[in-house]
mmCIF file of C-alpha atoms in Angstrom:
data_model
loop_
_atom_site.group_PDB
_atom_site.id
_atom_site.type_symbol
_atom_site.label_atom_id
_atom_site.label_comp_id
_atom_site.label_asym_id
_atom_site.label_seq_id
_atom_site.Cartn_x
_atom_site.Cartn_y
_atom_site.Cartn_z
ATOM 1 C CA MET A 1 2.772 -10.164 8.128
ATOM 2 C CA VAL A 2 3.835 -8.165 5.159
ATOM 3 C CA ILE A 3 0.804 -6.572 3.281
ATOM 4 C CA SER A 4 1.154 -4.591 -0.056
ATOM 5 C CA ILE A 5 -1.305 -2.103 -0.620
ATOM 6 C CA ALA A 6 -2.203 -2.247 -4.600
ATOM 7 C CA SER A 7 -4.428 -0.909 -7.116
ATOM 8 C CA GLN A 8 -3.953 -0.959 -10.909
ATOM 9 C CA LYS A 9 -5.166 2.772 -11.484
ATOM 10 C CA GLY A 10 -4.021 5.680 -9.633
ATOM 11 C CA GLY A 11 -6.509 8.101 -7.529
ATOM 12 C CA THR A 12 -7.968 5.456 -5.852
ATOM 13 C CA GLY A 13 -6.754 6.189 -2.237
ATOM 14 C CA LYS A 14 -4.470 3.284 -2.159
ATOM 15 C CA THR A 15 -1.839 5.833 -0.712
ATOM 16 C CA THR A 16 -4.042 7.226 1.773
ATOM 17 C CA THR A 17 -5.185 3.891 2.819
ATOM 18 C CA SER A 18 -0.971 2.586 2.968
ATOM 19 C CA ILE A 19 -0.563 5.753 5.342
ATOM 20 C CA SER A 20 -3.427 5.332 7.286
ATOM 21 C CA LEU A 21 -3.162 1.443 8.028
ATOM 22 C CA ALA A 22 0.490 1.767 8.770
ATOM 23 C CA ALA A 23 -0.632 5.213 11.588
ATOM 24 C CA GLY A 24 -3.323 3.552 12.635
ATOM 25 C CA LEU A 25 -1.538 -0.098 13.518
ATOM 26 C CA ALA A 26 1.461 2.607 15.359
ATOM 27 C CA TRP A 27 -0.897 4.448 17.034
ATOM 28 C CA ARG A 28 -2.115 1.230 18.659
ATOM 29 C CA ASN A 29 1.248 0.425 19.747
ATOM 30 C CA LYS A 30 2.573 -2.064 17.008
ATOM 31 C CA ARG A 31 5.673 -1.587 15.602
ATOM 32 C CA VAL A 32 5.131 -0.906 12.090
ATOM 33 C CA LEU A 33 7.108 -0.560 8.784
ATOM 34 C CA LEU A 34 6.365 1.165 5.839
ATOM 35 C CA VAL A 35 7.828 0.645 2.439
ATOM 36 C CA ASP A 36 7.127 3.047 -0.263
ATOM 37 C CA THR A 37 7.919 1.491 -3.637
ATOM 38 C CA ASP A 38 5.700 4.129 -5.376
ATOM 39 C CA SER A 39 8.007 6.597 -7.453
ATOM 40 C CA GLN A 40 5.802 9.614 -7.009
ATOM 41 C CA ALA A 41 6.713 8.867 -3.383
ATOM 42 C CA ASN A 42 3.629 10.442 -1.554
ATOM 43 C CA SER A 43 3.776 7.973 1.397
ATOM 44 C CA SER A 44 7.183 9.531 1.974
ATOM 45 C CA LYS A 45 6.313 12.942 1.506
ATOM 46 C CA VAL A 46 3.204 13.008 4.102
ATOM 47 C CA LEU A 47 5.220 11.168 6.642
ATOM 48 C CA LEU A 48 8.998 12.412 5.988
ATOM 49 C CA LYS A 49 8.910 16.419 6.920
ATOM 50 C CA HIS A 50 12.637 16.256 5.214
ATOM 51 C CA TYR A 51 11.943 13.866 2.556
ATOM 52 C CA GLN A 52 13.380 16.254 0.000
ATOM 53 C CA ASP A 53 16.773 16.368 1.672
ATOM 54 C CA ILE A 54 16.851 12.463 1.475
ATOM 55 C CA PRO A 55 19.354 11.277 -1.380
ATOM 56 C CA ALA A 56 18.446 8.367 -3.579
ATOM 57 C CA GLU A 57 20.857 6.169 -2.390
ATOM 58 C CA GLU A 58 19.175 6.194 1.046
ATOM 59 C CA THR A 59 15.811 5.144 -0.213
ATOM 60 C CA ILE A 60 13.912 2.049 -2.108
ATOM 61 C CA PHE A 61 16.148 2.890 -4.974
ATOM 62 C CA ALA A 62 19.233 1.460 -3.398
ATOM 63 C CA THR A 63 17.587 -1.839 -2.810
ATOM 64 C CA ILE A 64 15.943 -2.470 -5.963
ATOM 65 C CA LEU A 65 18.276 -0.879 -8.394
ATOM 66 C CA GLU A 66 21.322 -0.999 -6.376
ATOM 67 C CA ARG A 67 20.925 -4.569 -4.558
ATOM 68 C CA ASN A 68 21.587 -2.775 -1.106
ATOM 69 C CA PRO A 69 20.113 -3.241 2.300
ATOM 70 C CA LEU A 70 16.545 -1.134 2.860
ATOM 71 C CA HIS A 71 17.303 2.410 4.455
ATOM 72 C CA ILE A 72 15.016 2.828 7.168
ATOM 73 C CA HIS A 73 13.585 6.137 8.906
ATOM 74 C CA GLN A 74 12.156 7.153 11.581
ATOM 75 C CA THR A 75 8.918 8.951 11.514
ATOM 76 C CA ASP A 76 7.412 11.615 13.626
ATOM 77 C CA ILE A 77 5.148 8.512 14.582
ATOM 78 C CA ALA A 78 6.244 6.636 17.838
ATOM 79 C CA ASN A 79 6.554 2.964 16.440
ATOM 80 C CA LEU A 80 6.131 3.826 12.797
ATOM 81 C CA HIS A 81 9.103 3.426 10.010
ATOM 82 C CA ILE A 82 9.520 3.994 6.573
ATOM 83 C CA VAL A 83 11.449 3.106 3.867
ATOM 84 C CA PRO A 84 10.911 6.120 1.476
ATOM 85 C CA SER A 85 11.027 5.955 -2.476
ATOM 86 C CA HIS A 86 12.676 7.905 -5.142
ATOM 87 C CA ILE A 87 11.575 9.409 -8.557
ATOM 88 C CA LEU A 88 14.180 7.091 -10.274
ATOM 89 C CA ILE A 89 12.876 4.039 -9.386
ATOM 90 C CA SER A 90 10.654 5.093 -12.398
ATOM 91 C CA ASN A 91 12.989 3.346 -14.408
ATOM 92 C CA THR A 92 12.949 -0.105 -12.641
ATOM 93 C CA ASP A 93 11.040 -1.581 -15.499
ATOM 94 C CA VAL A 94 13.754 -0.778 -17.844
ATOM 95 C CA GLU A 95 16.514 -2.157 -15.669
ATOM 96 C CA LEU A 96 15.118 -5.285 -14.587
ATOM 97 C CA THR A 97 13.808 -6.517 -17.561
ATOM 98 C CA SER A 98 17.518 -7.302 -18.913
ATOM 99 C CA ALA A 99 18.464 -8.440 -15.491
ATOM 100 C CA MET A 100 19.843 -11.884 -15.312
ATOM 101 C CA ASP A 101 19.366 -12.254 -11.125
ATOM 102 C CA HIS A 102 16.040 -13.167 -9.381
ATOM 103 C CA ARG A 103 14.872 -9.664 -10.430
ATOM 104 C CA GLU A 104 11.173 -10.311 -8.818
ATOM 105 C CA ALA A 105 12.970 -10.890 -4.982
ATOM 106 C CA ARG A 106 15.045 -8.183 -4.838
ATOM 107 C CA LEU A 107 13.223 -6.279 -1.819
ATOM 108 C CA LYS A 108 11.838 -9.415 -0.553
ATOM 109 C CA ASP A 109 15.520 -10.647 0.193
ATOM 110 C CA GLN A 110 16.439 -7.284 2.217
ATOM 111 C CA LEU A 111 13.089 -7.215 3.747
ATOM 112 C CA ASP A 112 13.648 -11.059 5.175
ATOM 113 C CA LYS A 113 16.511 -9.428 7.131
ATOM 114 C CA VAL A 114 14.268 -6.830 8.735
ATOM 115 C CA LYS A 115 10.779 -7.898 9.081
ATOM 116 C CA GLU A 116 11.286 -9.401 12.348
ATOM 117 C CA ASN A 117 11.634 -6.334 14.054
ATOM 118 C CA TYR A 118 8.049 -5.517 13.195
ATOM 119 C CA ASP A 119 4.496 -6.574 13.999
ATOM 120 C CA TYR A 120 3.388 -5.324 10.351
ATOM 121 C CA VAL A 121 5.354 -4.261 7.301
ATOM 122 C CA ILE A 122 2.771 -2.329 4.531
ATOM 123 C CA ILE A 123 4.211 -1.910 0.922
ATOM 124 C CA ASP A 124 2.912 0.994 -1.014
ATOM 125 C CA THR A 125 3.016 -0.404 -4.429
ATOM 126 C CA PRO A 126 2.814 1.824 -7.586
ATOM 127 C CA PRO A 127 -0.418 2.175 -9.569
ATOM 128 C CA ALA A 128 0.319 0.094 -12.452
ATOM 129 C CA LEU A 129 1.257 -3.669 -12.622
ATOM 130 C CA SER A 130 5.109 -3.390 -12.939
ATOM 131 C CA TRP A 131 8.482 -4.987 -11.800
ATOM 132 C CA LEU A 132 7.946 -3.201 -8.905
ATOM 133 C CA THR A 133 4.620 -4.576 -8.161
ATOM 134 C CA ILE A 134 6.047 -7.790 -8.731
ATOM 135 C CA ASN A 135 8.757 -7.509 -6.031
ATOM 136 C CA ALA A 136 6.136 -6.265 -3.693
ATOM 137 C CA PHE A 137 3.772 -9.291 -4.157
ATOM 138 C CA THR A 138 6.275 -11.563 -3.782
ATOM 139 C CA ALA A 139 7.513 -10.197 -0.784
ATOM 140 C CA SER A 140 4.294 -10.095 1.086
ATOM 141 C CA ASN A 141 1.976 -12.452 2.821
ATOM 142 C CA ASP A 142 -1.075 -10.683 1.625
ATOM 143 C CA ILE A 143 -2.393 -8.061 -0.835
ATOM 144 C CA LEU A 144 -5.413 -5.556 0.011
ATOM 145 C CA VAL A 145 -6.620 -4.620 -3.133
ATOM 146 C CA VAL A 146 -7.983 -1.070 -3.253
ATOM 147 C CA ILE A 147 -10.817 0.070 -5.446
ATOM 148 C CA SER A 148 -12.713 3.346 -5.993
ATOM 149 C CA PRO A 149 -15.907 4.064 -7.631
ATOM 150 C CA GLY A 150 -16.298 3.854 -11.515
ATOM 151 C CA TYR A 151 -16.503 1.161 -14.368
ATOM 152 C CA PHE A 152 -12.795 1.206 -15.151
ATOM 153 C CA GLU A 153 -11.611 0.925 -11.809
ATOM 154 C CA LEU A 154 -13.878 -2.158 -11.286
ATOM 155 C CA ASP A 155 -12.216 -3.593 -14.872
ATOM 156 C CA SER A 156 -9.158 -3.133 -13.612
ATOM 157 C CA VAL A 157 -9.473 -6.136 -10.683
ATOM 158 C CA LYS A 158 -9.586 -8.557 -13.242
ATOM 159 C CA GLN A 159 -6.057 -7.117 -14.717
ATOM 160 C CA ILE A 160 -4.412 -7.003 -10.960
ATOM 161 C CA ARG A 161 -6.304 -10.732 -10.343
ATOM 162 C CA ARG A 162 -4.054 -12.025 -13.035
ATOM 163 C CA THR A 163 -0.963 -10.661 -11.739
ATOM 164 C CA ILE A 164 -1.620 -11.846 -8.320
ATOM 165 C CA ASN A 165 -2.131 -15.435 -10.217
ATOM 166 C CA GLN A 166 1.418 -15.305 -11.829
ATOM 167 C CA VAL A 167 3.100 -13.854 -9.299
ATOM 168 C CA GLN A 168 1.253 -17.464 -7.539
ATOM 169 C CA GLU A 169 2.194 -19.260 -9.982
ATOM 170 C CA MET A 170 5.913 -18.214 -10.583
ATOM 171 C CA PHE A 171 7.281 -16.474 -7.417
ATOM 172 C CA ASN A 172 5.392 -16.808 -4.194
ATOM 173 C CA PRO A 173 2.464 -19.409 -3.850
ATOM 174 C CA THR A 174 1.364 -18.400 -0.402
ATOM 175 C CA VAL A 175 0.615 -14.779 -1.115
ATOM 176 C CA LYS A 176 -3.267 -13.962 -1.102
ATOM 177 C CA VAL A 177 -5.645 -11.586 -1.657
ATOM 178 C CA LEU A 178 -6.660 -9.975 2.025
ATOM 179 C CA GLY A 179 -9.477 -8.472 0.535
ATOM 180 C CA TYR A 180 -11.242 -5.881 -1.767
ATOM 181 C CA LEU A 181 -11.465 -2.280 0.086
ATOM 182 C CA PHE A 182 -13.867 0.205 -1.687
ATOM 183 C CA THR A 183 -12.880 3.488 -0.823
ATOM 184 C CA MET A 184 -13.989 7.167 -1.784
ATOM 185 C CA SER A 185 -17.469 6.328 -1.168
ATOM 186 C CA ASP A 186 -20.264 8.926 -1.629
ATOM 187 C CA GLN A 187 -23.909 8.973 -2.103
ATOM 188 C CA THR A 188 -23.533 9.231 -5.937
ATOM 189 C CA VAL A 189 -25.457 6.666 -7.939
ATOM 190 C CA ALA A 190 -22.340 5.648 -9.426
ATOM 191 C CA SER A 191 -20.680 4.881 -5.968
ATOM 192 C CA ARG A 192 -23.881 3.020 -4.789
ATOM 193 C CA GLU A 193 -24.037 0.918 -8.534
ATOM 194 C CA SER A 194 -19.988 0.601 -8.060
ATOM 195 C CA LEU A 195 -20.078 -0.879 -4.769
ATOM 196 C CA LYS A 196 -23.170 -3.188 -5.348
ATOM 197 C CA VAL A 197 -21.411 -4.607 -8.614
ATOM 198 C CA LEU A 198 -18.152 -5.051 -6.425
ATOM 199 C CA ARG A 199 -20.251 -7.039 -3.709
ATOM 200 C CA GLN A 200 -22.247 -9.334 -6.478
ATOM 201 C CA THR A 201 -18.685 -10.028 -8.255
ATOM 202 C CA TYR A 202 -16.683 -10.691 -5.321
ATOM 203 C CA THR A 203 -18.791 -11.896 -2.396
ATOM 204 C CA GLU A 204 -16.510 -13.121 0.250
ATOM 205 C CA GLU A 205 -13.784 -11.312 -0.599
ATOM 206 C CA VAL A 206 -15.295 -7.338 -0.513
ATOM 207 C CA LEU A 207 -14.499 -5.975 2.991
ATOM 208 C CA ARG A 208 -17.626 -4.915 5.150
ATOM 209 C CA THR A 209 -15.694 -1.022 5.671
ATOM 210 C CA VAL A 210 -16.205 1.457 3.370
ATOM 211 C CA ILE A 211 -14.185 4.482 2.889
ATOM 212 C CA PRO A 212 -15.788 7.392 2.607
ATOM 213 C CA ARG A 213 -14.736 10.366 0.512
ATOM 214 C CA ASN A 214 -13.859 13.236 2.913
ATOM 215 C CA THR A 215 -11.806 16.470 2.890
ATOM 216 C CA ASP A 216 -10.167 15.809 6.162
ATOM 217 C CA ILE A 217 -7.724 13.359 4.203
ATOM 218 C CA ARG A 218 -6.496 16.205 1.764
ATOM 219 C CA GLU A 219 -6.146 18.511 4.216
ATOM 220 C CA ALA A 220 -4.327 16.086 6.712
ATOM 221 C CA HIS A 221 -2.074 15.260 3.470
ATOM 222 C CA MET A 222 -1.288 19.345 3.046
ATOM 223 C CA GLN A 223 -0.386 19.618 6.656
ATOM 224 C CA LYS A 224 1.999 16.080 6.065
ATOM 225 C CA ILE A 225 0.639 14.167 8.907
ATOM 226 C CA ASP A 226 -1.591 10.875 9.281
ATOM 227 C CA ILE A 227 -5.149 11.407 9.481
ATOM 228 C CA PHE A 228 -5.223 10.080 13.036
ATOM 229 C CA SER A 229 -2.750 13.185 13.834
ATOM 230 C CA HIS A 230 -5.015 15.498 11.972
ATOM 231 C CA ASN A 231 -8.219 14.661 13.449
ATOM 232 C CA MET A 232 -9.026 11.143 15.294
ATOM 233 C CA GLN A 233 -12.873 11.371 15.233
ATOM 234 C CA SER A 234 -13.028 12.700 11.649
ATOM 235 C CA LYS A 235 -14.999 10.024 9.173
ATOM 236 C CA SER A 236 -12.199 8.912 7.615
ATOM 237 C CA ALA A 237 -10.239 8.524 10.670
ATOM 238 C CA GLU A 238 -13.499 6.336 12.417
ATOM 239 C CA ALA A 239 -13.317 4.134 8.732
ATOM 240 C CA TYR A 240 -9.462 3.170 8.877
ATOM 241 C CA LYS A 241 -10.056 2.630 12.630
ATOM 242 C CA GLN A 242 -13.059 0.143 11.633
ATOM 243 C CA LEU A 243 -10.786 -1.291 9.044
ATOM 244 C CA ILE A 244 -8.273 -2.041 11.452
ATOM 245 C CA ASP A 245 -10.327 -3.838 13.610
ATOM 246 C CA GLU A 246 -11.934 -5.932 10.716
ATOM 247 C CA LEU A 247 -8.796 -6.727 9.329
ATOM 248 C CA PHE A 248 -6.010 -7.553 12.267
ATOM 249 C CA TYR A 249 -8.632 -7.888 15.176
ATOM 250 C CA GLY A 250 -11.696 -9.765 13.791
ATOM 251 C CA LYS A 251 -14.073 -7.276 14.595
#
């Protein structure tokens, strides 16, 4: 099962969700591969303490821009591997716009060779609708869309839906939306109204689980660990456990 974690905007909790889903499944003894396609490489920086020593040729850069096999690294979490990202993949759109090969499938072609080794593959996508995002969607079975409170965040859902529809029409007809995940929820009016509008607009697709705004996540990232390693009983950890139950265990 290959799942892209997507958001049109930055700062929505997309990378946090990618790390937490991957780590949470690994904690449940599932074999998980996290593929970081975001040039900011935040998933990679959290999960690989030696990230700064990894050359570009051992990251997703080698696959997307040089068409080489995936370079897979072991994390400190049992059962969790990662293909790290690199700042150089920020040039992807420039490079792939003029490419003549199957530019949308460079990730899929290599991922197909290794995905049978894993129970789940989680792809952390960039906060933009680019060739990197298209590569991720083309390689995926499902897309989990992450949305935080705010007018522009809600409006961005329309844009990402258009991209998903285009990928379905042109590259991957079987990919589908796994659900809409509301993150960074708090007690403000803006948060309550945003969730209300989201549920009214996309009733069947909005997940029951809501991820709260919580300082434990920030503290975990500062320590370069996942939320479960930091505080298994925190509100955020409990919310991501609930999300995993809802998505993969039918609870």
